[in-house]
Short mmCIF file of C-alpha atoms in Angstrom, two decimals:
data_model
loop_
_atom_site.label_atom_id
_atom_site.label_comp_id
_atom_site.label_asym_id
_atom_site.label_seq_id
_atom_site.Cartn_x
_atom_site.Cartn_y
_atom_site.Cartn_z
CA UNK O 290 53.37 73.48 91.70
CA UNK O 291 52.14 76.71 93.18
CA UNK O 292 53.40 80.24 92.85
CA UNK O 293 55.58 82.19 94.79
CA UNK O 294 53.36 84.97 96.92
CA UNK O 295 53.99 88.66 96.51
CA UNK O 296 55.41 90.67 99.03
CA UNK O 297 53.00 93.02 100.34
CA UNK O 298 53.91 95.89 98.25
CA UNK O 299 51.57 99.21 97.61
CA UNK O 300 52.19 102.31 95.35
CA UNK O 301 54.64 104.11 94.94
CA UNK O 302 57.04 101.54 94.68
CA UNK O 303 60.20 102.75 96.49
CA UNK O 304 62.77 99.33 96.65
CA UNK O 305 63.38 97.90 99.92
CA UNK O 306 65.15 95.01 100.31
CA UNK O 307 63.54 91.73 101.38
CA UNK O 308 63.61 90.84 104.98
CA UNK O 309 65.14 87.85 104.94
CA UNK O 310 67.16 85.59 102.56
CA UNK O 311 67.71 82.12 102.71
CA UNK O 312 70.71 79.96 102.12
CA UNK O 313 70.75 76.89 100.32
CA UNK O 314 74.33 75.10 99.40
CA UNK O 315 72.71 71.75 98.78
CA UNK O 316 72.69 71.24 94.98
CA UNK O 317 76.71 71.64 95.20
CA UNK O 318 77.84 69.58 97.94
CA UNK O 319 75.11 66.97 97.92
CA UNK O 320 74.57 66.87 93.64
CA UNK O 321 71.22 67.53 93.86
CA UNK O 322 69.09 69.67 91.04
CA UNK O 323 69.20 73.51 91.52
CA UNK O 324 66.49 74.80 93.31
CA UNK O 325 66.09 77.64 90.15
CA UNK O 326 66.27 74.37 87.85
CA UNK O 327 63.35 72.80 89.72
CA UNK O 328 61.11 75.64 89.13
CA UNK O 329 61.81 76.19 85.57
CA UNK O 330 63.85 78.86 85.42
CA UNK O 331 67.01 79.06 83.80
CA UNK O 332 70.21 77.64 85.75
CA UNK O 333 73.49 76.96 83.86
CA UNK O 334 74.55 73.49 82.65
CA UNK O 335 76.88 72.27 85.35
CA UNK O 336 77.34 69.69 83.65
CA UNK O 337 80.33 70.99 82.22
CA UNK O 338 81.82 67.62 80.10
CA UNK O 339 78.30 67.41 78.67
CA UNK O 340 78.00 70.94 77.65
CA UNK O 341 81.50 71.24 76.19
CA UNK O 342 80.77 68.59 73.83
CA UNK O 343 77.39 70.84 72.19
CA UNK O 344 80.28 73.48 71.26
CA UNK O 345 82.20 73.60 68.36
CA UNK O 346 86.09 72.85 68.09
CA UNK O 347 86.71 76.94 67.59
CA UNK O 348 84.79 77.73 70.58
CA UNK O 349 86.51 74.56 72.50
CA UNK O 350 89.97 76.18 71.75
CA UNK O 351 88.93 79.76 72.98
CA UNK O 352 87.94 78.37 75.99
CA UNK O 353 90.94 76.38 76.58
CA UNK O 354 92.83 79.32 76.09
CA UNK O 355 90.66 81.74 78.66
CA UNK O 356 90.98 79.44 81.27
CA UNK O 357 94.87 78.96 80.71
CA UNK O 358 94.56 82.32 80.95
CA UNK O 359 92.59 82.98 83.97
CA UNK O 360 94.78 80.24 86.16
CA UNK O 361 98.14 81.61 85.40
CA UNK O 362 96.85 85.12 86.48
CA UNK O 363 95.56 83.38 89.63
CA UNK O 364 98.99 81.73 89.86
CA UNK O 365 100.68 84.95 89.35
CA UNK O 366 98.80 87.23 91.64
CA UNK O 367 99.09 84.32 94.75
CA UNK O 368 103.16 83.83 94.13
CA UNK O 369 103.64 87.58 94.05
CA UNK O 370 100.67 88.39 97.31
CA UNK O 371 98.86 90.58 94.40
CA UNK O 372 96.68 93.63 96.26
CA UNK O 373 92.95 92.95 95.71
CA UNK O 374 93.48 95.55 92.90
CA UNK O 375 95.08 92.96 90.75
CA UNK O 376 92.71 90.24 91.74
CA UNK O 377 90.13 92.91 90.11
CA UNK O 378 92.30 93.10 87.21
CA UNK O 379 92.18 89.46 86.42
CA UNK O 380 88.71 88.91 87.19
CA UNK O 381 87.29 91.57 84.92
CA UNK O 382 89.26 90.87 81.81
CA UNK O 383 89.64 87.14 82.13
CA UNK O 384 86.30 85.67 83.89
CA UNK O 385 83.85 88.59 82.85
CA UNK O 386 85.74 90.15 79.81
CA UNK O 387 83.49 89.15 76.79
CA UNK O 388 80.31 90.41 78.95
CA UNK O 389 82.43 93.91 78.91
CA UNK O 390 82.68 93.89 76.05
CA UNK O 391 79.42 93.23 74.57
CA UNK O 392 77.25 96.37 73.33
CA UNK O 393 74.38 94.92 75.31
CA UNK O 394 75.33 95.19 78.67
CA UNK O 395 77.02 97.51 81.35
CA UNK O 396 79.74 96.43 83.71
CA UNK O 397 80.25 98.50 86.31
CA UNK O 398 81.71 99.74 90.17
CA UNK O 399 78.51 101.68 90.96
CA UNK O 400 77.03 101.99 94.58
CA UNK O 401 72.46 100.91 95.10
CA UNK O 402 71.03 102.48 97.08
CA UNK O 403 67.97 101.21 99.33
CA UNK O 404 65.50 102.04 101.96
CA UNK O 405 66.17 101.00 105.77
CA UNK O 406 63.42 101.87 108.74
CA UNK O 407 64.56 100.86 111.57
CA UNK O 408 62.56 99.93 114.97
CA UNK O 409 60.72 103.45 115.64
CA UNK O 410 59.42 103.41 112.02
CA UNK O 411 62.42 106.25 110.85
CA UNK O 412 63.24 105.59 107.02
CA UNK O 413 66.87 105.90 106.02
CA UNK O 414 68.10 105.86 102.30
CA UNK O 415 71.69 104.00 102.18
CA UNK O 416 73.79 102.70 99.87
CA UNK O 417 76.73 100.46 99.25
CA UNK O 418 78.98 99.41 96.57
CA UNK O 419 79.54 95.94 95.16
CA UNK O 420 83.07 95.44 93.19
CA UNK O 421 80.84 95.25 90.09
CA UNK O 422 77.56 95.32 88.97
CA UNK O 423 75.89 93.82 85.48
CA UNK O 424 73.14 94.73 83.21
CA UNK O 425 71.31 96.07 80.50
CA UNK O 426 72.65 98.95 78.85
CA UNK O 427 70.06 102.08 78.32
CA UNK O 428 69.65 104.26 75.03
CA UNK O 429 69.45 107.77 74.45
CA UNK O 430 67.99 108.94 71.02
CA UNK O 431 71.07 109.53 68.76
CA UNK O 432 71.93 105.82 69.72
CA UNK O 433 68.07 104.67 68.83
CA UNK O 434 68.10 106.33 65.22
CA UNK O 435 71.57 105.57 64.27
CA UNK O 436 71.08 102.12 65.47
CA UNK O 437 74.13 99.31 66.30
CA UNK O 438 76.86 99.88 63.25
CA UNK O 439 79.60 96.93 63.00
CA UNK O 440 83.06 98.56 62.09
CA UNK O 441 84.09 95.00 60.31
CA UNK O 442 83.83 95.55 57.05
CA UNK O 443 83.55 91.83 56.15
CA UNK O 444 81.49 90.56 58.73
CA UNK O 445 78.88 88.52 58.34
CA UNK O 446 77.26 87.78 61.82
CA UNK O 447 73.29 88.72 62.80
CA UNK O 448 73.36 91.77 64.65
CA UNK O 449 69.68 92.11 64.36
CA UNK O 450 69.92 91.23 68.44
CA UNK O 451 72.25 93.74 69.60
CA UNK O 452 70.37 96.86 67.49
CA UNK O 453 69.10 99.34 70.57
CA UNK O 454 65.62 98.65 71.55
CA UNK O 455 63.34 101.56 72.23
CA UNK O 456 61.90 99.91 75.22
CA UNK O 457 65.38 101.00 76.53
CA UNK O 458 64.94 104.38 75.75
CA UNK O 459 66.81 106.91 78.72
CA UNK O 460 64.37 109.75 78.06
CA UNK O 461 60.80 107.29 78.47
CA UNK O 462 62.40 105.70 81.55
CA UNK O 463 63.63 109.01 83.09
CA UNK O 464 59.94 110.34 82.90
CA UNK O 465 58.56 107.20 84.08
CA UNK O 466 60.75 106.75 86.98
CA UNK O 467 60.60 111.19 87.90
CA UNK O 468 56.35 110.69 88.02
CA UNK O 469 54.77 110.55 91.06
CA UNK O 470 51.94 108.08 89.77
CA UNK O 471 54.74 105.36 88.37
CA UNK O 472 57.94 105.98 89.97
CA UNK O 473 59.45 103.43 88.03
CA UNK O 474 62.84 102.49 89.39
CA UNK O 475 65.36 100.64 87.19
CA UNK O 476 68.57 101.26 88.32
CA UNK O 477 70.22 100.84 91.72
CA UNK O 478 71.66 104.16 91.66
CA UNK O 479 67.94 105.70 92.14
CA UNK O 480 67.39 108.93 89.93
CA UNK O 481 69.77 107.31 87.26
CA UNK O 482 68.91 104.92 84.17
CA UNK O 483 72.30 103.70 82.96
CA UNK O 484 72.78 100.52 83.83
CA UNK O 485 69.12 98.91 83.75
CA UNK O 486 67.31 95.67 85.18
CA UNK O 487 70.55 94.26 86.86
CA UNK O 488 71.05 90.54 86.22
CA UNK O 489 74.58 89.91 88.15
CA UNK O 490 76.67 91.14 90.58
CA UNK O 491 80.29 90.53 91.75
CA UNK O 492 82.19 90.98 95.15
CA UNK O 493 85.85 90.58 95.32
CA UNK O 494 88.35 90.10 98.51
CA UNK O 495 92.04 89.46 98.12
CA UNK O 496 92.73 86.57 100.74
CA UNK O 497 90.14 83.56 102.39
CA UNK O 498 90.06 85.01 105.59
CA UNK O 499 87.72 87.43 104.29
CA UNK O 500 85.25 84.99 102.92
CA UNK O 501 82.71 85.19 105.45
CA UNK O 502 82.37 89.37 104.89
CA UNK O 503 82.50 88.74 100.83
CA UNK O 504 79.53 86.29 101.49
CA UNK O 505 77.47 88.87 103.96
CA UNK O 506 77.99 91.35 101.25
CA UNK O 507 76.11 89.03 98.20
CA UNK O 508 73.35 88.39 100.52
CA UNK O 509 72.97 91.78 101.12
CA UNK O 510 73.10 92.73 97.56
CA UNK O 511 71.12 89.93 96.30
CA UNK O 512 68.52 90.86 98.99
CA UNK O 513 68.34 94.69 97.41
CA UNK O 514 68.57 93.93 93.86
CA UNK O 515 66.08 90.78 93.72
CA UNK O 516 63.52 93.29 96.05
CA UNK O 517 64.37 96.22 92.89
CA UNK O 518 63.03 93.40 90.08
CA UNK O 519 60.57 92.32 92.20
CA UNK O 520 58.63 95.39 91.44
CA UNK O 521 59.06 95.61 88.30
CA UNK O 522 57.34 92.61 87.65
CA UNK O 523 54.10 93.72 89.47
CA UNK O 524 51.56 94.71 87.81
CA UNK O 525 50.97 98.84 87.72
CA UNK O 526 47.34 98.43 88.18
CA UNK O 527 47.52 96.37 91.08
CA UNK O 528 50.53 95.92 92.46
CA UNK O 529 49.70 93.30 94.62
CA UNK O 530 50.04 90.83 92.08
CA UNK O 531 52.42 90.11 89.07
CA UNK O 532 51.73 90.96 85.41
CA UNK O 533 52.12 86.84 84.90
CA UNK O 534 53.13 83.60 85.70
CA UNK O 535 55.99 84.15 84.11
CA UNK O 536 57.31 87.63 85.33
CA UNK O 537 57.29 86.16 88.72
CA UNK O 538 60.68 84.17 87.64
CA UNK O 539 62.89 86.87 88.01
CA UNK O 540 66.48 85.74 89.47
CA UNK O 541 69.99 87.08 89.96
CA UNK O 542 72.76 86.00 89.70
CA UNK O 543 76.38 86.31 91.59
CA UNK O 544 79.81 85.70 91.99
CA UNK O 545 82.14 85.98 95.35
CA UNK O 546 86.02 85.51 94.73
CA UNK O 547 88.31 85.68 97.90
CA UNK O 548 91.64 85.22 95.98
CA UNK O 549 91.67 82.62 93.30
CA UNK O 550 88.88 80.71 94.84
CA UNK O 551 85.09 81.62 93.54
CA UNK O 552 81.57 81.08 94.25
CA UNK O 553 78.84 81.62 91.50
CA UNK O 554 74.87 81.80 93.27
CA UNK O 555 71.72 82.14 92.21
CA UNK O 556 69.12 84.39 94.10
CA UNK O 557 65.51 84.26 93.44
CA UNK O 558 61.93 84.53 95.45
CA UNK O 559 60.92 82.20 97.44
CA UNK O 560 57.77 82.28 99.76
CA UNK O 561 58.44 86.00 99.79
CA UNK O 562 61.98 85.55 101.26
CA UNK O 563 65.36 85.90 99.01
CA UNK O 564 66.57 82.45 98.29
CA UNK O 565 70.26 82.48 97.54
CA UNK O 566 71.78 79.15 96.51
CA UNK O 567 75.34 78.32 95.50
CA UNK O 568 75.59 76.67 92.54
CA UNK O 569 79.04 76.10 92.07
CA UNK O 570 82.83 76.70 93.73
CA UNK O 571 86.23 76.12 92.95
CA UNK O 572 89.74 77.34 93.13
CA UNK O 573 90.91 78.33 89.47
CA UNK O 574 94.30 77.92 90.43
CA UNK O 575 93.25 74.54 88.80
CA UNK O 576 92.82 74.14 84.93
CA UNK O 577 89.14 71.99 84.79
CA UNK O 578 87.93 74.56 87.98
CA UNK O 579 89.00 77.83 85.64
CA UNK O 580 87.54 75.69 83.00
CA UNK O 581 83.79 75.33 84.56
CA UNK O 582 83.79 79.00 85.85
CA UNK O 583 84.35 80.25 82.20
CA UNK O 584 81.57 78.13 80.44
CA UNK O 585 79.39 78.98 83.64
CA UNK O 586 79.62 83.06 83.12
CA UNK O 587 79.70 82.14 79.23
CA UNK O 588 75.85 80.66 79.44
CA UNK O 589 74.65 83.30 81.84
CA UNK O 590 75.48 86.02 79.13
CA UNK O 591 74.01 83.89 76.25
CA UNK O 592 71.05 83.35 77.76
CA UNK O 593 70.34 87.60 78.77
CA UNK O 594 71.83 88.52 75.07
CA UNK O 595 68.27 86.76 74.37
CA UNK O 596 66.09 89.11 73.62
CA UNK O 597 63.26 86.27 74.38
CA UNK O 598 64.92 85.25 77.74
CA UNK O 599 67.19 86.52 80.31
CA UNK O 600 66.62 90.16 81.84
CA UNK O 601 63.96 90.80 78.00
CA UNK O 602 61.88 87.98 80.04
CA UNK O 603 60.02 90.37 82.27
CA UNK O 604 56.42 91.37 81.42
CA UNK O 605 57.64 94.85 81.25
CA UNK O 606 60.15 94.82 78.47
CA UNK O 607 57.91 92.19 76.54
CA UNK O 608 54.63 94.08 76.80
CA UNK O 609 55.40 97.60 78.47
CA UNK O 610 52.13 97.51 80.75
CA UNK O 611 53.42 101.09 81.44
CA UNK O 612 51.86 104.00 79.45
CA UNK O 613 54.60 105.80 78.16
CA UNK O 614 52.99 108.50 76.26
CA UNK O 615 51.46 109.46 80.34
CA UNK O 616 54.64 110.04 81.53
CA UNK O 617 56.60 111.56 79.08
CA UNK O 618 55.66 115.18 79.27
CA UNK O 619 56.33 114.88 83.51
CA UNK O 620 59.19 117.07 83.81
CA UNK O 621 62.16 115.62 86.58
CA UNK O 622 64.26 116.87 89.17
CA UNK O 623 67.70 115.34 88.99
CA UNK O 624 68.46 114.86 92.68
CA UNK O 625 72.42 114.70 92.18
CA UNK O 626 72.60 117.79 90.90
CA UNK O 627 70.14 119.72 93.35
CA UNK O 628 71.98 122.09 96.16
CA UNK O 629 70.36 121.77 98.87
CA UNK O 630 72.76 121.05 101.62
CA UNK O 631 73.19 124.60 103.05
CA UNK O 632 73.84 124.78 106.64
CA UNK O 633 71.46 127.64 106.76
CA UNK O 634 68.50 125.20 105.88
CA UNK O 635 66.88 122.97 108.12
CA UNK O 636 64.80 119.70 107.16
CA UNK O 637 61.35 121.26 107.42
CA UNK O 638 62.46 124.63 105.31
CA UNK O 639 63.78 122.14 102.42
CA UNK O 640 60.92 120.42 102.54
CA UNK O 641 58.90 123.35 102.50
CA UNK O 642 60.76 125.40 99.89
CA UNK O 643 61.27 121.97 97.81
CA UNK O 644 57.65 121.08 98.72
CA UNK O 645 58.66 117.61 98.99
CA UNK O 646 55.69 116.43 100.62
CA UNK O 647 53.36 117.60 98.07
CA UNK O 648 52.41 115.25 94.90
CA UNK O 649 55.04 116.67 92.32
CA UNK O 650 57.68 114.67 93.24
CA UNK O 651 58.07 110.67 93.49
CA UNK O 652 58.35 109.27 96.35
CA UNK O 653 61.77 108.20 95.98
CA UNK O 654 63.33 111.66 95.43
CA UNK O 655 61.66 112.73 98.78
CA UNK O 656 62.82 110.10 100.71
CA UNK O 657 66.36 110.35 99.03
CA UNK O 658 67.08 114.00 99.47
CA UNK O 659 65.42 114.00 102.87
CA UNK O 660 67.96 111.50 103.94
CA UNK O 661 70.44 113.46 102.55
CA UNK O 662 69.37 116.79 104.38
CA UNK O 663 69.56 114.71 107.27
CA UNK O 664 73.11 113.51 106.67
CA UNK O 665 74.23 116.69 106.44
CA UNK O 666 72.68 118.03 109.63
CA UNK O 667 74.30 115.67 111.04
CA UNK O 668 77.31 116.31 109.94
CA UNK O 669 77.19 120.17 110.59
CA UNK O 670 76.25 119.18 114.92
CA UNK O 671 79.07 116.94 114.71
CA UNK O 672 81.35 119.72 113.14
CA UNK O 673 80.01 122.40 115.71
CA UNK O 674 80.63 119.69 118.67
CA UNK O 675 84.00 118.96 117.89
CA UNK O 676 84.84 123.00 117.38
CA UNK O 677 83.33 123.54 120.68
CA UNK O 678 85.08 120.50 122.11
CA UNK O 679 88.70 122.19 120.67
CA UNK O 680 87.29 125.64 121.90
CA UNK O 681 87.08 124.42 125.52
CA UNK O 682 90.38 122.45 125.45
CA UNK O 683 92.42 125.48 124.43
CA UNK O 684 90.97 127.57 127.16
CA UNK O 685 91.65 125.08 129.46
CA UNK O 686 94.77 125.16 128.12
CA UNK O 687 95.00 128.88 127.94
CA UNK O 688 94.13 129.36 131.83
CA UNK O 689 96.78 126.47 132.73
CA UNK O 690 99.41 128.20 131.13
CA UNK O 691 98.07 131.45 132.40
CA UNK O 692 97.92 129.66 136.14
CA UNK O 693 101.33 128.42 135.55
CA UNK O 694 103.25 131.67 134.92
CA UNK O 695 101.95 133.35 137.35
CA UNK O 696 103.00 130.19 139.70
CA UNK O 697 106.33 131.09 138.25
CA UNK O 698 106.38 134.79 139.24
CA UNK O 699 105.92 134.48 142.92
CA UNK O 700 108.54 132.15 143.23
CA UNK O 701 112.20 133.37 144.81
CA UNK O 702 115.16 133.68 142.51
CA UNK O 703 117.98 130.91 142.88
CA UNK O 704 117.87 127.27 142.99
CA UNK O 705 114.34 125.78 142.70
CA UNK O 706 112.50 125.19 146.19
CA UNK O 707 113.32 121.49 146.11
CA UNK O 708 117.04 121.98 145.54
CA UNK O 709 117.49 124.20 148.09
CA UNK O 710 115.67 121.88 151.09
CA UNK O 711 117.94 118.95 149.68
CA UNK O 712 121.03 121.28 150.25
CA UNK O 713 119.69 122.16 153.48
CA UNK O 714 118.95 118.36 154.86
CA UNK O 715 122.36 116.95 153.27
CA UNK O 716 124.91 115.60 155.81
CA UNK O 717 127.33 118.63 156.51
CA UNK O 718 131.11 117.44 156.47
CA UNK O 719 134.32 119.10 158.16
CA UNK O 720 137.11 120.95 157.29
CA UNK O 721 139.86 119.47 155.09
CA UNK O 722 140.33 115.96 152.73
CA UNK O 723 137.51 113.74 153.32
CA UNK O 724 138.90 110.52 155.50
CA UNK O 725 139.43 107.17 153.22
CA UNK O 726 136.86 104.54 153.70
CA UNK O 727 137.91 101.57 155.34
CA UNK O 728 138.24 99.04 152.49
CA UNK O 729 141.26 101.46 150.79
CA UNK O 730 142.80 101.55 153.98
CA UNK O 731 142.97 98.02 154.61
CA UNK O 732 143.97 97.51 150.87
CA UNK O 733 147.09 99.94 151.68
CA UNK O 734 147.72 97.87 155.16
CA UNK O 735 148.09 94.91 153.25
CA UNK O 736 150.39 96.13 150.54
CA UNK O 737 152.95 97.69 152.80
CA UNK O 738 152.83 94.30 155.16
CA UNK O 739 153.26 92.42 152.01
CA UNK O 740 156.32 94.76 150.98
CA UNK O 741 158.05 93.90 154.36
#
């Protein structure tokens, strides 16, 4: 079995999305092996009877009670037309609460951010924000001396696998990622290194009829984070090719839920397109569907709390091809926190005083904060536009109202104009009663004949 090709990709690395993505919903509604199965990468048992009977009795009973859990908060939020709020709610404490709670990992509502060019070549850093976000958690160095400390006295698991690795260290990857020679980017929130390598994300809708955009908005974020780990398994001397075989099996994983019915997908490379595959669905509404959801999310954060597998798997966490020690003493420029959005500042003076096109900044950060400077430009023509629009309507306003009283000045005193020619024209009657109409006076006839 061959290889999945590379991208075309070139340094510095800024992500991109991948052009296309794929859809593949054949291993659920035909039965047929996972496409991430076929290639040897890890895809959860779906074979739910068969992997409930490798767990032990205690762990049988927990899950029993999560998913009684889980469906009577479905039940509960359907009866009662719960906002998507609530829907959120249930769906972080009862689907993805132990990964929330485990020291490993971040859970999250953070925007990524990505690069767009459209057709005349102009480059445009967005961003958009999934309901939640999932991944490795980074370090700073108080955390890496003192290590992981359990606060159960009488506890006797291994926590040799949740002890901070310096691999994960804030301060290495902040230098790495703020050099212009490695511009190592390992968040989606570029410039930050908080939530690291993402391995799952989550988009959330309250009712079905929304289904189609909650799908649109996976692909899309599947398409952006799968591009992100795609770099990092390249290889920093040549980036045209992968550090190994194995680093090229990077995948992501996701979850849609348009009320109480979910979708769980897989997204991976595949002839340099992203391949997104559902691997399961279900409304949880139902005890054995809230059931197979549960042990689905359970495997996917057994297998990344592997320090051997999972999200550890890629060449760079493993080996570090990256010199650390040549990036460290790169000072950085935290882009959230520059000030550079004065209206009195053009794009080519921020350049220029920022000397973004020079070699002392990543690539990134110039492309980020020149999209910025551009946002704001924008905003400050469409701000003048509409206060010249307003200026122009109130002196049209003004000379109307001018044009109008003096109208009003010129005209003669007494009735209005129009009264007076319809008291002119009206029929002109004589002196005395006016003379009864001809129905009274046959109404009278008749009562005085009928008197007789």
């Amino acid at each position: 079995m061959s290889w999945p090709e590379p991208r075309e990709r070139a340094m510095p690395l800024v992500p991109q999305p991948f052009s296309g993505v794929s859809i593949s919903r054949q291993s659920f509604f035909m039965g047929n092996r996972a496409v991430a199965d076929s290639w040897s990468e890890f895809c959860p048992n779906l074979n739910i009877p068969q992997y409930r009977e490798s767990l032990s009795e205690k762990k049988k009973t927990e899950l029993d009670e999560r998913s009684t859990k889980l469906l009577r908060g479905a039940i509960c939020n359907q009866l009662y037309k719960s906002s998507e709020f609530c829907w959120d709610v249930s769906a972080w404490n009862d689907v993805f609460g132990q990964l929330y709670d485990d020291e490993r990992f971040l859970m999250d509502k953070r925007p990524y951010e990505f690069l767009e060019v459209d057709d005349a070549g102009k480059e445009t850093v967005k961003k958009r924000i999934p309901d939640a976000t999932i991944g490795l958690k980074s370090y700073n160095e108080f955390h890496l001396r003192r290590g992981y400390i359990c606060s159960v006295t009488d506890c006797t698991d291994d926590h040799s696998t949740i002890q901070p690795d310096d691999r994960l260290s804030e301060e290495n990857l902040q230098a790495m990622m703020h050099n212009p020679e490695c511009g190592l980017i390992v968040d989606g929130v570029w410039g930050k290194t908080e939530l690291l390598f993402p391995f799952a994300v989550y988009e959330a809708k309250k009712t079905a009829q929304l289904h189609q955009q909650a799908e649109d908005q996976i692909y899309h974020a599947c398409r952006t984070y799968l591009a992100m780990l795609d770099d990092l398994a390249r290889n920093p001397d040549n980036v045209a090719e992968y550090q190994t075989k194995e680093s090229s099996k990077y995948q992501l994983f996701a979850f849609a839920s348009c009320g109480s019915y979910w979708q769980v997908f897989i997204a991976s490379n595949r002839l340099d397109s992203c391949l997104v595959e559902t691997i399961w669905e279900g409304d949880v509404k139902d005890f054995s569907r809230a059931f197979e959801l549960i042990c689905i999310v359970d495997q996917i954060r057994i297998m990344h709390k592997d320090s051997d597998l999972g999200a550890f798997s890629f060449s760079y966490i493993r080996g570090n091809p990256y010199d650390v020690d040549k990036y460290s003493d790169m000072g950085y420029f935290d882009s959230d926190d520059s000030d550079i959005s004065s209206d009195s500042y053009g794009v080519d003076e921020i350049s220029e005083l920022l000397d973004f096109d020079s070699n002392k900044h990543p690539e990134w950060l110039r492309l980020k904060e020149q999209s910025k400077i551009a946002r704001n430009n924008m905003l400050n023509e469409t701000r003048k536009r509409n206060k010249r629009l307003r200026v122009a309507q109130g002196s049209k306003a003004a000379k109307e109202l001018k044009k109008a009283s003096e109208l009003e000045k010129t005209r003669p005193r007494g009735l209005h104009p129009k009264n007076r020619v319809a008291k002119k024209n009206a029929p002109k009657h004589g002196r005395g009663k006016l003379a009864k109409t001809a129905s009274k006076t046959i109404t009278v006839a008749l009562t005085q004949h009928s008197g007789l």
